[in-house]
PDB file of C-alpha atoms in Angstrom:
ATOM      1  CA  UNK A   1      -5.503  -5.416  -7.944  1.00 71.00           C
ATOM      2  CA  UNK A   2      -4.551  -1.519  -7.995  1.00 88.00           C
ATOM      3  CA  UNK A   3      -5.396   1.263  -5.179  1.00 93.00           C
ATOM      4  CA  UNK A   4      -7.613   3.755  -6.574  1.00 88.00           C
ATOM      5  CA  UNK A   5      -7.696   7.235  -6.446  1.00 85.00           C
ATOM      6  CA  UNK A   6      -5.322   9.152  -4.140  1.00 90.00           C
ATOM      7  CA  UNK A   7      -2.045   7.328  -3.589  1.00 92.00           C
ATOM      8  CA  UNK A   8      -1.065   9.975  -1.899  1.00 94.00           C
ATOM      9  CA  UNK A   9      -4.269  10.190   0.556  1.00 96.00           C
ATOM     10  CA  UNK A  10      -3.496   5.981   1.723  1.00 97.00           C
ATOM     11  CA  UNK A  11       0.415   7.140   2.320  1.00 96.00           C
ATOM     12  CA  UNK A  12      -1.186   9.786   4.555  1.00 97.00           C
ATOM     13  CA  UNK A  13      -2.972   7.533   6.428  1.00 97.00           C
ATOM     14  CA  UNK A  14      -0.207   5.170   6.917  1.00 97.00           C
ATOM     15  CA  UNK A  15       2.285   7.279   8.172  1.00 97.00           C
ATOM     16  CA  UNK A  16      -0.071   8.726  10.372  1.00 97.00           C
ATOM     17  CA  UNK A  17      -0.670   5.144  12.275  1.00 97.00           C
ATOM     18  CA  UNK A  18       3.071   4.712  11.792  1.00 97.00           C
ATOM     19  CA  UNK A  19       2.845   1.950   9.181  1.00 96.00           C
ATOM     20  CA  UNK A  20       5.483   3.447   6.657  1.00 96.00           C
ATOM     21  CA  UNK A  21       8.808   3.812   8.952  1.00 95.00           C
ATOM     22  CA  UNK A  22       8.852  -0.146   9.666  1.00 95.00           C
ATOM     23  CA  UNK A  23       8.288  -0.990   5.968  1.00 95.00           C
ATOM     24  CA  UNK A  24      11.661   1.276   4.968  1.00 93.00           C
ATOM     25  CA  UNK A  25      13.746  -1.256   7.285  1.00 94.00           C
ATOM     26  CA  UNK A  26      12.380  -4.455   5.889  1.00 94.00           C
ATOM     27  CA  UNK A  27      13.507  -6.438   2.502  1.00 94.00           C
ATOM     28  CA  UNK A  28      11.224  -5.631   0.150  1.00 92.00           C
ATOM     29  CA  UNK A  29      11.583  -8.364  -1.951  1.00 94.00           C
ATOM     30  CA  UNK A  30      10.731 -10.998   0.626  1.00 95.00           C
ATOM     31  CA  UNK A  31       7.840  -8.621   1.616  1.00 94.00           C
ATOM     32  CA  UNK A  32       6.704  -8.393  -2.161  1.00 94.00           C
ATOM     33  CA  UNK A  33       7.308 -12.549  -2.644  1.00 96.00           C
ATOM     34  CA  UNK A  34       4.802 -13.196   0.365  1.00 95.00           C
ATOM     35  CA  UNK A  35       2.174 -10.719  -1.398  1.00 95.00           C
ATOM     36  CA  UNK A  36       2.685 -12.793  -4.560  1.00 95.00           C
ATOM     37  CA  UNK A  37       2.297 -16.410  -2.210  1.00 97.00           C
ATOM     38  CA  UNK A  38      -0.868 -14.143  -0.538  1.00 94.00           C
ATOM     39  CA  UNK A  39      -2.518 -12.720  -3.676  1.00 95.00           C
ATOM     40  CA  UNK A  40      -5.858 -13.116  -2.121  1.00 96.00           C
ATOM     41  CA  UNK A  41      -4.986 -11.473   0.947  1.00 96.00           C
ATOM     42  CA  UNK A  42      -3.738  -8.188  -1.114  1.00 96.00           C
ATOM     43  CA  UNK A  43      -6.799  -7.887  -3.268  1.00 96.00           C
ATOM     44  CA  UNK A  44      -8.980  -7.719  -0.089  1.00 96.00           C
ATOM     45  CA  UNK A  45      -6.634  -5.201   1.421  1.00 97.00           C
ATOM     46  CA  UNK A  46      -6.509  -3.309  -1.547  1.00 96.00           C
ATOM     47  CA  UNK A  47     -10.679  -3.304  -1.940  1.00 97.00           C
ATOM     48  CA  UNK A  48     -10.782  -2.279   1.527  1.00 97.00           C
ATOM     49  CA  UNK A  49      -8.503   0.613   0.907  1.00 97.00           C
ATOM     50  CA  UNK A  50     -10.432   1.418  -2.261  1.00 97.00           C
ATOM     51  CA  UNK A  51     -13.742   1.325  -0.693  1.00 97.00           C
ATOM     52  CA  UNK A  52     -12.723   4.121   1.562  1.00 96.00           C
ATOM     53  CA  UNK A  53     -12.730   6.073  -1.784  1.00 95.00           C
ATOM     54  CA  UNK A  54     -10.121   8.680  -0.627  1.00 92.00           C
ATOM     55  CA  UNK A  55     -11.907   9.482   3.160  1.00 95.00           C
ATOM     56  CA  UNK A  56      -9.212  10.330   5.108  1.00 93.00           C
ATOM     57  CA  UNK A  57     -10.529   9.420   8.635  1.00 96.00           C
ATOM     58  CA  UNK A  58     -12.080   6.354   7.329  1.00 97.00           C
ATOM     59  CA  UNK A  59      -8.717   5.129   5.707  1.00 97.00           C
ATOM     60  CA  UNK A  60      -7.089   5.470   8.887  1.00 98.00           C
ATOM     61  CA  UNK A  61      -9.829   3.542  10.555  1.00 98.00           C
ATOM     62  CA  UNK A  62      -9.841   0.556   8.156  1.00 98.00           C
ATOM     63  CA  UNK A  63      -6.163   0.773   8.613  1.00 98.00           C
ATOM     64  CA  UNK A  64      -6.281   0.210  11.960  1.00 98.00           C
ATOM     65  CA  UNK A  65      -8.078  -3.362  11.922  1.00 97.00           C
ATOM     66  CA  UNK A  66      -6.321  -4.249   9.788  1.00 98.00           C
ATOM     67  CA  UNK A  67      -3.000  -7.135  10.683  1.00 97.00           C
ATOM     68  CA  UNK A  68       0.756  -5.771  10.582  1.00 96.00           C
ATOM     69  CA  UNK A  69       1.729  -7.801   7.546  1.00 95.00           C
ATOM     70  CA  UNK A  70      -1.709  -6.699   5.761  1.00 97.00           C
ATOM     71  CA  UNK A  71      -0.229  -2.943   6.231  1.00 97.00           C
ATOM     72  CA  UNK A  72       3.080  -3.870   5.396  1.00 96.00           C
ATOM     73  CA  UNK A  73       1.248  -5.359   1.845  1.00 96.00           C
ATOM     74  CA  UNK A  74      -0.742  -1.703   1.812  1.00 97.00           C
ATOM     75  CA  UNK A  75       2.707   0.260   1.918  1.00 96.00           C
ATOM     76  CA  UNK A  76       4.529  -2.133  -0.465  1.00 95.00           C
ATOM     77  CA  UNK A  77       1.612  -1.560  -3.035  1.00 94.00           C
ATOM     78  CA  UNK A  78       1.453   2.521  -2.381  1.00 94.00           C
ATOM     79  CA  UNK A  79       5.550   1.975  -3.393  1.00 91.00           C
ATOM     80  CA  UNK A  80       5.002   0.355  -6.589  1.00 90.00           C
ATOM     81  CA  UNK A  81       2.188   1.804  -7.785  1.00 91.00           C
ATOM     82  CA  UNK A  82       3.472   5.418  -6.899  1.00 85.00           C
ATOM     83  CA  UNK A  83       6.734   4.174  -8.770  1.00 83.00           C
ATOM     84  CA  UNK A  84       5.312   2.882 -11.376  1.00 81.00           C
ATOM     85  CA  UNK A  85       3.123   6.202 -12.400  1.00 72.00           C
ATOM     86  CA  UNK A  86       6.758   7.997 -11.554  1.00 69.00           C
ATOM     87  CA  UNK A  87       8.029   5.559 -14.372  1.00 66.00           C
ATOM     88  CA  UNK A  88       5.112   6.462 -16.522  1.00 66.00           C
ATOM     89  CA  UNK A  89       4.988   9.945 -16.197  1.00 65.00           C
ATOM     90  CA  UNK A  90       8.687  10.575 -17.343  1.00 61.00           C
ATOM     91  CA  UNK A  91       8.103   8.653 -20.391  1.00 57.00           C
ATOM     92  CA  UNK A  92       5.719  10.947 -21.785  1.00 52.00           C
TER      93      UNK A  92
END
């Protein structure tokens, strides 16, 4: 499962409920080993992220019920993906 649209609009929201700054200071690959033990749990974060379809305020909302490790998944999967276009991008 992928976040769609605005990676860039979901980092937004994170940082602005503070999500991002504890995620730097963790070890992402146990973090990115419980999302592959959890892979249920990040496709419903992800479609609840996607539903939001880029709104701001209602990202940061959804955000905001949502359990510290399901943000911590969120963050992890902004990183990647972001990387991964990064990766893509300087291919081409």
């Amino acid at each position: 499962m992928f976040i769609q649209g605005n990676l860039q609009a979901v980092f937004d929201a994170l940082y602005t409920i503070g999500a991002i700054d504890p995620v730097l200071h963790m070890d992402w690959e146990q973090l990115n080993s419980e999302m592959n033990e959890n892979p249920q749990k990040v496709v419903h974060v992800c479609q609840s992220v996607n539903a939001c379809r880029g709104d701001q305020a209602l990202l940061i909302e959804t955000l905001k019920t949502m359990d510290q490790k399901s943000l911590y998944y969120v963050a992890l999967e902004v990183a990647r993906e972001y990387s991964e276009f990064q990766d893509r991008k300087e291919l081409h």
